[in-house]
mmCIF file of C-alpha atoms and ligand atoms in Angstrom:
data_model
loop_
_atom_site.group_PDB
_atom_site.id
_atom_site.type_symbol
_atom_site.label_atom_id
_atom_site.label_comp_id
_atom_site.label_asym_id
_atom_site.label_seq_id
_atom_site.Cartn_x
_atom_site.Cartn_y
_atom_site.Cartn_z
ATOM 1 C CA UNK Z 1 5.165 151.314 14.944
ATOM 2 C CA UNK Z 2 7.009 148.845 17.132
ATOM 3 C CA UNK Z 3 5.366 150.361 20.139
ATOM 4 C CA UNK Z 4 5.565 147.387 22.364
ATOM 5 C CA UNK Z 5 9.962 146.094 22.076
ATOM 6 C CA UNK Z 6 12.936 147.257 23.743
ATOM 7 C CA UNK Z 7 13.167 150.309 24.367
ATOM 8 C CA UNK Z 8 10.447 149.414 27.331
ATOM 9 C CA UNK Z 9 12.235 148.491 30.442
ATOM 10 C CA UNK Z 10 8.205 146.459 30.898
ATOM 11 C CA UNK Z 11 8.363 144.065 28.120
ATOM 12 C CA UNK Z 12 12.085 143.748 28.559
ATOM 13 C CA UNK Z 13 11.833 142.488 31.757
ATOM 14 C CA UNK Z 14 8.767 140.279 30.955
ATOM 15 C CA UNK Z 15 10.817 139.343 27.655
ATOM 16 C CA UNK Z 16 13.806 137.204 29.803
ATOM 17 C CA UNK Z 17 11.123 135.509 31.509
ATOM 18 C CA UNK Z 18 8.711 134.252 28.918
ATOM 19 C CA UNK Z 19 10.956 132.483 26.184
ATOM 20 C CA UNK Z 20 11.766 132.654 22.998
ATOM 21 C CA UNK Z 21 10.578 135.972 20.214
ATOM 22 C CA UNK Z 22 7.720 133.112 18.452
ATOM 23 C CA UNK Z 23 6.142 132.460 21.553
ATOM 24 C CA UNK Z 24 5.485 135.516 23.032
ATOM 25 C CA UNK Z 25 3.637 136.266 19.637
ATOM 26 C CA UNK Z 26 1.767 132.614 20.478
ATOM 27 C CA UNK Z 27 1.186 133.046 23.725
ATOM 28 C CA UNK Z 28 -2.126 135.943 24.715
ATOM 29 C CA UNK Z 29 -0.887 136.536 28.443
ATOM 30 C CA UNK Z 30 2.029 137.879 27.091
ATOM 31 C CA UNK Z 31 1.232 139.373 23.884
ATOM 32 C CA UNK Z 32 -2.379 141.472 24.845
ATOM 33 C CA UNK Z 33 -0.090 142.740 28.097
ATOM 34 C CA UNK Z 34 2.906 144.134 25.871
ATOM 35 C CA UNK Z 35 0.152 144.967 23.268
ATOM 36 C CA UNK Z 36 -1.052 147.015 27.078
ATOM 37 C CA UNK Z 37 2.225 148.400 28.069
ATOM 38 C CA UNK Z 38 2.496 152.218 25.929
ATOM 39 C CA UNK Z 39 -0.710 152.775 26.137
ATOM 40 C CA UNK Z 40 -0.268 152.442 30.173
ATOM 41 C CA UNK Z 41 2.146 154.402 29.765
ATOM 42 C CA UNK Z 42 1.577 157.296 26.962
ATOM 43 C CA UNK Z 43 -1.822 156.896 26.261
ATOM 44 C CA UNK Z 44 -2.121 156.512 22.581
ATOM 45 C CA UNK Z 45 -4.843 157.010 20.644
ATOM 46 C CA UNK Z 46 -4.925 153.331 19.092
ATOM 47 C CA UNK Z 47 -3.244 149.510 19.845
ATOM 48 C CA UNK Z 48 -2.188 147.891 17.314
ATOM 49 C CA UNK Z 49 -1.621 144.107 18.279
ATOM 50 C CA UNK Z 50 2.246 141.847 19.713
ATOM 51 C CA UNK Z 51 2.466 140.598 16.677
ATOM 52 C CA UNK Z 52 4.783 139.833 14.337
ATOM 53 C CA UNK Z 53 4.551 139.532 9.279
ATOM 54 C CA UNK Z 54 6.281 136.146 9.694
ATOM 55 C CA UNK Z 55 3.531 133.639 11.064
ATOM 56 C CA UNK Z 56 2.520 133.824 7.589
ATOM 57 C CA UNK Z 57 4.756 131.540 6.461
ATOM 58 C CA UNK Z 58 5.031 130.004 10.069
ATOM 59 C CA UNK Z 59 1.618 128.683 9.934
ATOM 60 C CA UNK Z 60 1.872 127.832 5.300
ATOM 61 C CA UNK Z 61 4.512 125.368 7.471
ATOM 62 C CA UNK Z 62 7.494 127.400 6.713
ATOM 63 C CA UNK Z 63 10.234 126.245 9.862
ATOM 64 C CA UNK Z 64 10.760 130.117 11.251
ATOM 65 C CA UNK Z 65 13.184 131.291 14.208
ATOM 66 C CA UNK Z 66 14.077 134.696 15.921
ATOM 67 C CA UNK Z 67 17.673 134.213 17.093
ATOM 68 C CA UNK Z 68 18.709 136.247 19.966
ATOM 69 C CA UNK Z 69 20.569 140.247 18.187
ATOM 70 C CA UNK Z 70 20.004 138.154 14.256
ATOM 71 C CA UNK Z 71 17.046 138.664 13.324
ATOM 72 C CA UNK Z 72 15.085 136.032 11.455
ATOM 73 C CA UNK Z 73 16.017 133.469 10.064
ATOM 74 C CA UNK Z 74 13.540 130.897 8.113
ATOM 75 C CA UNK Z 75 14.149 127.886 7.176
ATOM 76 C CA UNK Z 76 14.912 126.609 3.912
ATOM 77 C CA UNK Z 77 11.595 127.759 1.119
ATOM 78 C CA UNK Z 78 9.865 124.339 -1.003
ATOM 79 C CA UNK Z 79 6.126 126.366 -2.573
ATOM 80 C CA UNK Z 80 5.547 122.739 -2.523
ATOM 81 C CA UNK Z 81 5.276 121.398 0.573
ATOM 82 C CA UNK Z 82 3.418 124.791 1.546
ATOM 83 C CA UNK Z 83 -0.035 124.697 2.851
ATOM 84 C CA UNK Z 84 -1.634 127.156 5.337
ATOM 85 C CA UNK Z 85 -3.055 125.374 9.127
ATOM 86 C CA UNK Z 86 -4.842 128.442 10.560
ATOM 87 C CA UNK Z 87 -5.099 126.646 13.277
ATOM 88 C CA UNK Z 88 -1.488 127.860 14.118
ATOM 89 C CA UNK Z 89 -3.222 131.878 14.037
ATOM 90 C CA UNK Z 90 -4.966 130.872 16.984
ATOM 91 C CA UNK Z 91 -3.022 132.774 19.787
ATOM 92 C CA UNK Z 92 -2.703 135.889 17.566
ATOM 93 C CA UNK Z 93 -7.006 136.274 16.819
ATOM 94 C CA UNK Z 94 -7.625 135.317 20.624
ATOM 95 C CA UNK Z 95 -5.030 138.005 22.088
ATOM 96 C CA UNK Z 96 -7.246 140.274 19.620
ATOM 97 C CA UNK Z 97 -10.555 139.324 21.356
ATOM 98 C CA UNK Z 98 -8.806 139.901 25.118
ATOM 99 C CA UNK Z 99 -7.750 142.611 23.823
ATOM 100 C CA UNK Z 100 -10.634 144.431 21.483
ATOM 101 C CA UNK Z 101 -12.760 143.101 25.719
ATOM 102 C CA UNK Z 102 -9.620 145.132 27.871
ATOM 103 C CA UNK Z 103 -9.502 147.846 25.947
ATOM 104 C CA UNK Z 104 -11.228 151.073 26.044
ATOM 105 C CA UNK Z 105 -14.305 151.280 23.556
ATOM 106 C CA UNK Z 106 -12.184 154.977 22.597
ATOM 107 C CA UNK Z 107 -9.485 152.413 21.842
ATOM 108 C CA UNK Z 108 -9.156 151.712 18.077
ATOM 109 C CA UNK Z 109 -7.114 148.209 17.876
ATOM 110 C CA UNK Z 110 -5.461 147.571 15.173
ATOM 111 C CA UNK Z 111 -4.431 144.660 13.551
ATOM 112 C CA UNK Z 112 -1.719 143.492 10.504
ATOM 113 C CA UNK Z 113 -0.539 141.096 8.157
ATOM 114 C CA UNK Z 114 2.364 141.760 5.982
ATOM 115 C CA UNK Z 115 1.945 142.510 2.052
ATOM 116 C CA UNK Z 116 2.595 139.953 0.009
ATOM 117 C CA UNK Z 117 6.152 141.150 -1.172
ATOM 118 C CA UNK Z 118 7.874 141.405 1.866
ATOM 119 C CA UNK Z 119 6.954 138.173 2.686
ATOM 120 C CA UNK Z 120 7.362 136.528 -0.225
ATOM 121 C CA UNK Z 121 11.161 138.054 0.132
ATOM 122 C CA UNK Z 122 11.739 136.747 3.810
ATOM 123 C CA UNK Z 123 10.101 132.815 2.722
ATOM 124 C CA UNK Z 124 13.292 133.378 -1.227
ATOM 125 C CA UNK Z 125 15.683 134.184 1.126
ATOM 126 C CA UNK Z 126 16.151 132.428 4.868
ATOM 127 C CA UNK Z 127 16.638 136.288 6.410
ATOM 128 C CA UNK Z 128 16.932 140.115 6.476
ATOM 129 C CA UNK Z 129 19.547 142.295 4.080
ATOM 130 C CA UNK Z 130 18.067 145.165 3.558
ATOM 131 C CA UNK Z 131 18.410 144.132 -0.329
ATOM 132 C CA UNK Z 132 17.499 141.150 -0.592
ATOM 133 C CA UNK Z 133 18.334 139.982 -4.511
ATOM 134 C CA UNK Z 134 18.095 136.340 -3.659
ATOM 135 C CA UNK Z 135 14.481 136.916 -3.873
ATOM 136 C CA UNK Z 136 14.487 139.794 -6.565
ATOM 137 C CA UNK Z 137 16.506 137.099 -9.198
ATOM 138 C CA UNK Z 138 13.632 134.098 -8.539
ATOM 139 C CA UNK Z 139 11.420 136.942 -9.532
ATOM 140 C CA UNK Z 140 13.019 138.668 -12.390
ATOM 141 C CA UNK Z 141 13.801 135.251 -13.323
ATOM 142 C CA UNK Z 142 10.679 133.785 -13.563
ATOM 143 C CA UNK Z 143 7.546 136.096 -13.007
ATOM 144 C CA UNK Z 144 5.066 134.217 -14.354
ATOM 145 C CA UNK Z 145 6.334 131.251 -11.162
ATOM 146 C CA UNK Z 146 6.262 134.345 -8.851
ATOM 147 C CA UNK Z 147 2.642 135.350 -9.745
ATOM 148 C CA UNK Z 148 1.762 132.460 -8.585
ATOM 149 C CA UNK Z 149 3.409 133.009 -4.835
ATOM 150 C CA UNK Z 150 2.490 135.986 -4.596
ATOM 151 C CA UNK Z 151 -0.865 134.964 -5.827
ATOM 152 C CA UNK Z 152 -1.749 132.214 -2.926
ATOM 153 C CA UNK Z 153 0.003 134.787 -0.458
ATOM 154 C CA UNK Z 154 -2.647 137.246 -0.982
ATOM 155 C CA UNK Z 155 -5.551 134.616 -0.297
ATOM 156 C CA UNK Z 156 -4.048 133.729 2.777
ATOM 157 C CA UNK Z 157 -3.117 136.987 4.068
ATOM 158 C CA UNK Z 158 -6.926 138.913 3.126
ATOM 159 C CA UNK Z 159 -7.629 135.399 4.958
ATOM 160 C CA UNK Z 160 -5.215 135.895 8.100
ATOM 161 C CA UNK Z 161 -6.953 140.493 8.232
ATOM 162 C CA UNK Z 162 -10.765 139.513 7.840
ATOM 163 C CA UNK Z 163 -10.314 136.816 10.651
ATOM 164 C CA UNK Z 164 -8.168 139.902 12.525
ATOM 165 C CA UNK Z 165 -11.098 142.127 11.654
ATOM 166 C CA UNK Z 166 -14.573 139.745 12.957
ATOM 167 C CA UNK Z 167 -11.719 139.026 16.448
ATOM 168 C CA UNK Z 168 -11.646 142.360 17.203
ATOM 169 C CA UNK Z 169 -9.088 144.666 15.952
ATOM 170 C CA UNK Z 170 -11.025 147.999 14.673
ATOM 171 C CA UNK Z 171 -8.586 148.952 11.152
ATOM 172 C CA UNK Z 172 -5.619 147.167 9.270
ATOM 173 C CA UNK Z 173 -2.206 147.638 8.254
ATOM 174 C CA UNK Z 174 -0.535 146.237 5.291
ATOM 175 C CA UNK Z 175 3.090 146.148 5.907
ATOM 176 C CA UNK Z 176 5.294 146.135 2.379
ATOM 177 C CA UNK Z 177 8.349 147.271 4.350
ATOM 178 C CA UNK Z 178 10.342 146.040 1.234
ATOM 179 C CA UNK Z 179 8.029 147.583 -1.417
ATOM 180 C CA UNK Z 180 11.011 150.513 -2.366
ATOM 181 C CA UNK Z 181 13.530 147.418 -3.721
ATOM 182 C CA UNK Z 182 11.134 147.092 -6.230
ATOM 183 C CA UNK Z 183 11.267 149.665 -9.717
ATOM 184 C CA UNK Z 184 8.165 149.590 -11.992
ATOM 185 C CA UNK Z 185 6.481 147.034 -13.793
ATOM 186 C CA UNK Z 186 7.309 145.154 -11.428
ATOM 187 C CA UNK Z 187 5.658 147.017 -8.601
ATOM 188 C CA UNK Z 188 2.993 147.480 -9.845
ATOM 189 C CA UNK Z 189 2.594 143.632 -10.373
ATOM 190 C CA UNK Z 190 4.107 142.481 -6.312
ATOM 191 C CA UNK Z 191 2.866 145.497 -4.558
ATOM 192 C CA UNK Z 192 0.355 147.211 -5.383
ATOM 193 C CA UNK Z 193 -2.276 144.980 -7.561
ATOM 194 C CA UNK Z 194 -1.684 142.566 -4.460
ATOM 195 C CA UNK Z 195 -2.512 145.571 -2.218
ATOM 196 C CA UNK Z 196 -5.536 146.605 -3.886
ATOM 197 C CA UNK Z 197 -7.327 142.642 -3.867
ATOM 198 C CA UNK Z 198 -6.472 142.104 -0.746
ATOM 199 C CA UNK Z 199 -8.818 145.470 -0.139
ATOM 200 C CA UNK Z 200 -11.171 143.888 -2.480
ATOM 201 C CA UNK Z 201 -11.496 140.760 0.121
ATOM 202 C CA UNK Z 202 -11.559 142.553 3.138
ATOM 203 C CA UNK Z 203 -13.867 145.466 1.724
ATOM 204 C CA UNK Z 204 -16.430 142.592 0.778
ATOM 205 C CA UNK Z 205 -16.605 140.333 4.286
ATOM 206 C CA UNK Z 206 -15.964 143.283 6.681
ATOM 207 C CA UNK Z 207 -17.863 146.535 5.263
ATOM 208 C CA UNK Z 208 -16.386 149.537 7.375
ATOM 209 C CA UNK Z 209 -13.390 147.764 8.472
ATOM 210 C CA UNK Z 210 -10.352 150.677 7.013
ATOM 211 C CA UNK Z 211 -7.119 149.263 5.859
ATOM 212 C CA UNK Z 212 -4.148 150.681 6.070
ATOM 213 C CA UNK Z 213 -1.852 150.568 3.297
ATOM 214 C CA UNK Z 214 1.891 150.671 4.424
ATOM 215 C CA UNK Z 215 4.020 150.940 0.495
ATOM 216 C CA UNK Z 216 7.967 151.394 2.215
ATOM 217 C CA UNK Z 217 9.805 153.101 -0.242
ATOM 218 C CA UNK Z 218 8.043 154.129 -2.755
ATOM 219 C CA UNK Z 219 9.440 156.680 -3.209
ATOM 220 C CA UNK Z 220 7.060 158.699 -6.078
ATOM 221 C CA UNK Z 221 5.738 155.753 -6.582
ATOM 222 C CA UNK Z 222 3.120 156.276 -4.101
ATOM 223 C CA UNK Z 223 1.541 158.518 -5.977
ATOM 224 C CA UNK Z 224 -0.261 155.747 -9.037
ATOM 225 C CA UNK Z 225 -0.092 153.414 -4.886
ATOM 226 C CA UNK Z 226 -2.380 155.910 -3.258
ATOM 227 C CA UNK Z 227 -4.875 155.962 -6.708
ATOM 228 C CA UNK Z 228 -5.076 152.107 -8.030
ATOM 229 C CA UNK Z 229 -4.415 149.935 -4.625
ATOM 230 C CA UNK Z 230 -7.261 151.701 -2.836
ATOM 231 C CA UNK Z 231 -6.558 151.328 1.113
ATOM 232 C CA UNK Z 232 -8.434 153.442 2.770
ATOM 233 C CA UNK Z 233 -5.382 155.323 3.969
ATOM 234 C CA UNK Z 234 -1.416 155.454 3.053
ATOM 235 C CA UNK Z 235 1.597 154.693 5.504
ATOM 236 C CA UNK Z 236 4.784 157.168 4.196
ATOM 237 C CA UNK Z 237 8.125 156.613 5.256
ATOM 238 C CA UNK Z 238 9.900 158.542 7.029
ATOM 239 C CA UNK Z 239 11.833 160.116 3.425
ATOM 240 C CA UNK Z 240 8.318 161.541 2.316
ATOM 241 C CA UNK Z 241 7.998 165.334 2.634
ATOM 242 C CA UNK Z 242 4.452 165.731 4.170
ATOM 243 C CA UNK Z 243 3.966 169.341 2.777
ATOM 244 C CA UNK Z 244 4.128 166.844 -1.195
ATOM 245 C CA UNK Z 245 2.015 164.753 0.520
ATOM 246 C CA UNK Z 246 -0.190 166.596 1.463
ATOM 247 C CA UNK Z 247 -0.210 168.536 -2.046
ATOM 248 C CA UNK Z 248 0.641 165.398 -4.985
ATOM 249 C CA UNK Z 249 -1.913 162.082 -2.459
ATOM 250 C CA UNK Z 250 -5.184 161.916 -2.828
ATOM 251 C CA UNK Z 251 -7.476 164.591 -0.422
ATOM 252 C CA UNK Z 252 -10.261 161.587 0.459
ATOM 253 C CA UNK Z 253 -7.440 159.202 1.418
ATOM 254 C CA UNK Z 254 -5.923 159.558 5.459
ATOM 255 C CA UNK Z 255 -2.414 160.031 5.844
ATOM 256 C CA UNK Z 256 -0.618 158.416 8.590
ATOM 257 C CA UNK Z 257 3.254 159.273 9.092
ATOM 258 C CA UNK Z 258 5.977 160.173 9.477
ATOM 259 C CA UNK Z 259 8.715 161.873 12.130
ATOM 260 C CA UNK Z 260 12.157 159.841 11.855
ATOM 261 C CA UNK Z 261 11.923 157.466 14.416
ATOM 262 C CA UNK Z 262 15.808 159.155 14.540
ATOM 263 C CA UNK Z 263 14.409 162.601 15.558
ATOM 264 C CA UNK Z 264 12.080 159.775 18.247
ATOM 265 C CA UNK Z 265 16.251 158.757 19.798
ATOM 266 C CA UNK Z 266 16.862 162.430 20.038
ATOM 267 C CA UNK Z 267 14.015 163.983 20.690
ATOM 268 C CA UNK Z 268 14.484 168.346 22.669
ATOM 269 C CA UNK Z 269 14.388 171.112 19.870
ATOM 270 C CA UNK Z 270 14.975 168.800 17.029
ATOM 271 C CA UNK Z 271 12.553 165.890 17.548
ATOM 272 C CA UNK Z 272 9.696 169.263 18.164
ATOM 273 C CA UNK Z 273 10.552 170.858 14.931
ATOM 274 C CA UNK Z 274 10.068 167.335 13.035
ATOM 275 C CA UNK Z 275 6.807 167.103 14.595
ATOM 276 C CA UNK Z 276 4.991 170.373 14.490
ATOM 277 C CA UNK Z 277 6.438 170.420 10.638
ATOM 278 C CA UNK Z 278 4.646 166.974 9.712
ATOM 279 C CA UNK Z 279 1.453 168.141 11.533
ATOM 280 C CA UNK Z 280 1.496 171.710 10.177
ATOM 281 C CA UNK Z 281 1.703 169.796 6.809
ATOM 282 C CA UNK Z 282 -0.984 167.349 7.592
ATOM 283 C CA UNK Z 283 -3.948 170.135 8.911
ATOM 284 C CA UNK Z 284 -7.308 170.052 6.955
ATOM 285 C CA UNK Z 285 -7.052 166.404 6.100
ATOM 286 C CA UNK Z 286 -8.036 163.137 8.075
ATOM 287 C CA UNK Z 287 -4.393 162.095 9.361
ATOM 288 C CA UNK Z 288 -2.300 159.227 11.569
ATOM 289 C CA UNK Z 289 0.389 161.143 13.240
ATOM 290 C CA UNK Z 290 2.637 157.619 13.645
ATOM 291 C CA UNK Z 291 6.718 157.155 12.542
ATOM 292 C CA UNK Z 292 8.379 156.569 9.517
ATOM 293 C CA UNK Z 293 8.952 152.776 10.327
ATOM 294 C CA UNK Z 294 9.554 151.284 13.855
ATOM 295 C CA UNK Z 295 11.104 152.998 17.156
ATOM 296 C CA UNK Z 296 14.992 152.725 17.871
ATOM 297 C CA UNK Z 297 15.976 150.033 20.970
ATOM 298 C CA UNK Z 298 18.350 152.596 21.992
ATOM 299 C CA UNK Z 299 14.825 154.894 22.588
ATOM 300 C CA UNK Z 300 14.679 156.416 26.242
ATOM 301 C CA UNK Z 301 10.856 156.748 27.188
ATOM 302 C CA UNK Z 302 10.908 159.958 27.932
ATOM 303 C CA UNK Z 303 10.964 160.725 24.845
ATOM 304 C CA UNK Z 304 7.728 159.220 23.592
ATOM 305 C CA UNK Z 305 5.700 160.648 26.696
ATOM 306 C CA UNK Z 306 6.809 164.242 25.630
ATOM 307 C CA UNK Z 307 6.673 163.886 21.773
ATOM 308 C CA UNK Z 308 3.089 162.072 23.428
ATOM 309 C CA UNK Z 309 2.140 165.921 24.515
ATOM 310 C CA UNK Z 310 3.462 167.687 21.567
ATOM 311 C CA UNK Z 311 0.724 165.575 19.569
ATOM 312 C CA UNK Z 312 -1.986 166.547 21.474
ATOM 313 C CA UNK Z 313 -0.721 170.016 22.007
ATOM 314 C CA UNK Z 314 -1.196 170.971 18.587
ATOM 315 C CA UNK Z 315 -4.257 168.612 18.085
ATOM 316 C CA UNK Z 316 -6.099 171.020 21.716
HETATM 317 O O1 CP3 F 401 4.910 147.724 17.007
HETATM 318 C C1 CP3 F 401 5.093 147.255 17.312
HETATM 319 O O2 CP3 F 401 4.830 146.492 18.723
HETATM 320 C C2 CP3 F 401 3.272 145.577 16.900
HETATM 321 C C3 CP3 F 401 4.079 143.926 17.005
HETATM 322 C C4 CP3 F 401 4.949 144.253 15.472
HETATM 323 C C5 CP3 F 401 6.122 143.937 15.346
HETATM 324 N N1 CP3 F 401 6.257 143.363 14.472
HETATM 325 C C6 CP3 F 401 7.363 143.142 16.906
HETATM 326 C C7 CP3 F 401 8.325 142.657 16.735
HETATM 327 C C8 CP3 F 401 4.789 144.488 14.417
HETATM 328 C C9 CP3 F 401 3.928 145.014 13.849
HETATM 329 C C10 CP3 F 401 6.520 144.298 12.914
HETATM 330 C C11 CP3 F 401 6.142 143.902 12.068
HETATM 331 C C12 CP3 F 401 7.534 143.605 10.860
HETATM 332 N N2 CP3 F 401 8.202 141.966 11.773
HETATM 333 C C13 CP3 F 401 7.868 144.420 10.312
HETATM 334 C C14 CP3 F 401 6.903 145.634 8.786
HETATM 335 C C15 CP3 F 401 7.598 146.554 10.172
HETATM 336 C C16 CP3 F 401 8.924 147.626 9.615
HETATM 337 O O3 CP3 F 401 9.796 146.937 10.949
HETATM 338 O O4 CP3 F 401 9.096 147.099 8.551
HETATM 339 C C17 CP3 F 401 9.235 143.072 9.511
HETATM 340 C C18 CP3 F 401 9.984 143.157 8.694
HETATM 341 C C19 CP3 F 401 8.948 142.475 10.634
HETATM 342 C C20 CP3 F 401 10.231 141.378 10.886
HETATM 343 C C21 CP3 F 401 11.123 141.609 11.940
HETATM 344 N N3 CP3 F 401 10.717 141.161 13.266
HETATM 345 C C22 CP3 F 401 12.453 142.184 11.836
HETATM 346 C C23 CP3 F 401 13.470 141.925 10.364
HETATM 347 C C24 CP3 F 401 12.302 141.703 13.085
HETATM 348 C C25 CP3 F 401 14.032 141.176 14.619
HETATM 349 C C26 CP3 F 401 13.932 143.219 14.371
HETATM 350 C C27 CP3 F 401 15.286 144.002 15.313
HETATM 351 O O5 CP3 F 401 15.690 144.529 15.341
HETATM 352 O O6 CP3 F 401 16.443 142.668 16.005
HETATM 353 C C28 CP3 F 401 11.465 141.701 13.963
HETATM 354 C C29 CP3 F 401 11.262 141.190 15.546
HETATM 355 C C30 CP3 F 401 10.893 142.255 16.572
HETATM 356 N N4 CP3 F 401 9.245 142.172 16.290
HETATM 357 C C31 CP3 F 401 10.600 142.702 17.424
HETATM 358 C C32 CP3 F 401 9.722 142.984 17.910
HETATM 359 C C33 CP3 F 401 8.907 144.204 19.230
HETATM 360 C C34 CP3 F 401 12.081 142.482 18.324
HETATM 361 C C35 CP3 F 401 11.986 141.173 19.469
HETATM 362 C C36 CP3 F 401 12.593 140.851 20.041
HETATM 363 O O7 CP3 F 401 14.618 141.062 20.454
HETATM 364 O O8 CP3 F 401 12.906 142.084 21.144
#
């Protein structure tokens, strides 16, 4: 998660020369290079495409800019004006083709998209504030209209993920960063059901390409998500206890997670203990070691190197 990014000096150096963040996402030379930077440094088993989840609203025609130090800002939400233009994403597909050609065969290339609920949050509200009450109020007031938006995003997201697989992604991840904001029955309606539909469309078009679902903050609803979304792998956020997950979630589903990014920032014994606790709980089942959320920008790269040797030692 956020393997590339501001904690790496080589990313910051390149970023200075290359213009706005969105320009970087759509510049294959840059995107290939920053995807490979963490792999060169730390030799991870998988590379995640350098892009952003918000390229989907952009491809739908909604204005998008990333303001320095402020995160994303979207233009006014006008559902009638939205039209998906896949040619706006051509650079992402080219980046994936080049990455798959450049990466050794034993490295997995992960493509990704934002899940419909999280994308709808940004589209409706225009910026992230962690609560998204404006988006929730719109959804709760007129759930049928909101279904239309979600269903449109299901179609577009599935199409986008399928094209990523066709252009070289070996696995796909669906980031539902704000899933934890929805209680039942809305969680099922706008998180689990859309994930299941996307999974079905992806599985039909590209059988054998696994889909990782990450309903961040789902809490006790992780169980229902695991049972009904039909994804091959479930990403767990920092708050989920892996000892609980090992018992509660189906054994044939791969789990991914979930070291607290602050432990990576801290380093030392706290980081080692945290990583070992997770790996001990996950022994004997399909598992992908990851953070529970993105790398914090102040994280010393040496801590990432140390963490990767801790994981390799444990696995050996
Ligand atoms: O992990 C990777 O290196 C892959 C690339 C990746 C980025 N964003 C690059 C990025 C991925 C997988 C994402 C996903 C993403 N983007 C999510 C879902 C995961 C999560 O974090 O919950 C979300 C919600 C976004 C939207 C987004 N993009 C926000 C809110 C921000 C601002 C964050 C901040 O701290 O300012 C971004 C910017 C962004 N996306 C950066 C990177 C490397 C930082 C850009 C920079 O200033 O250089």
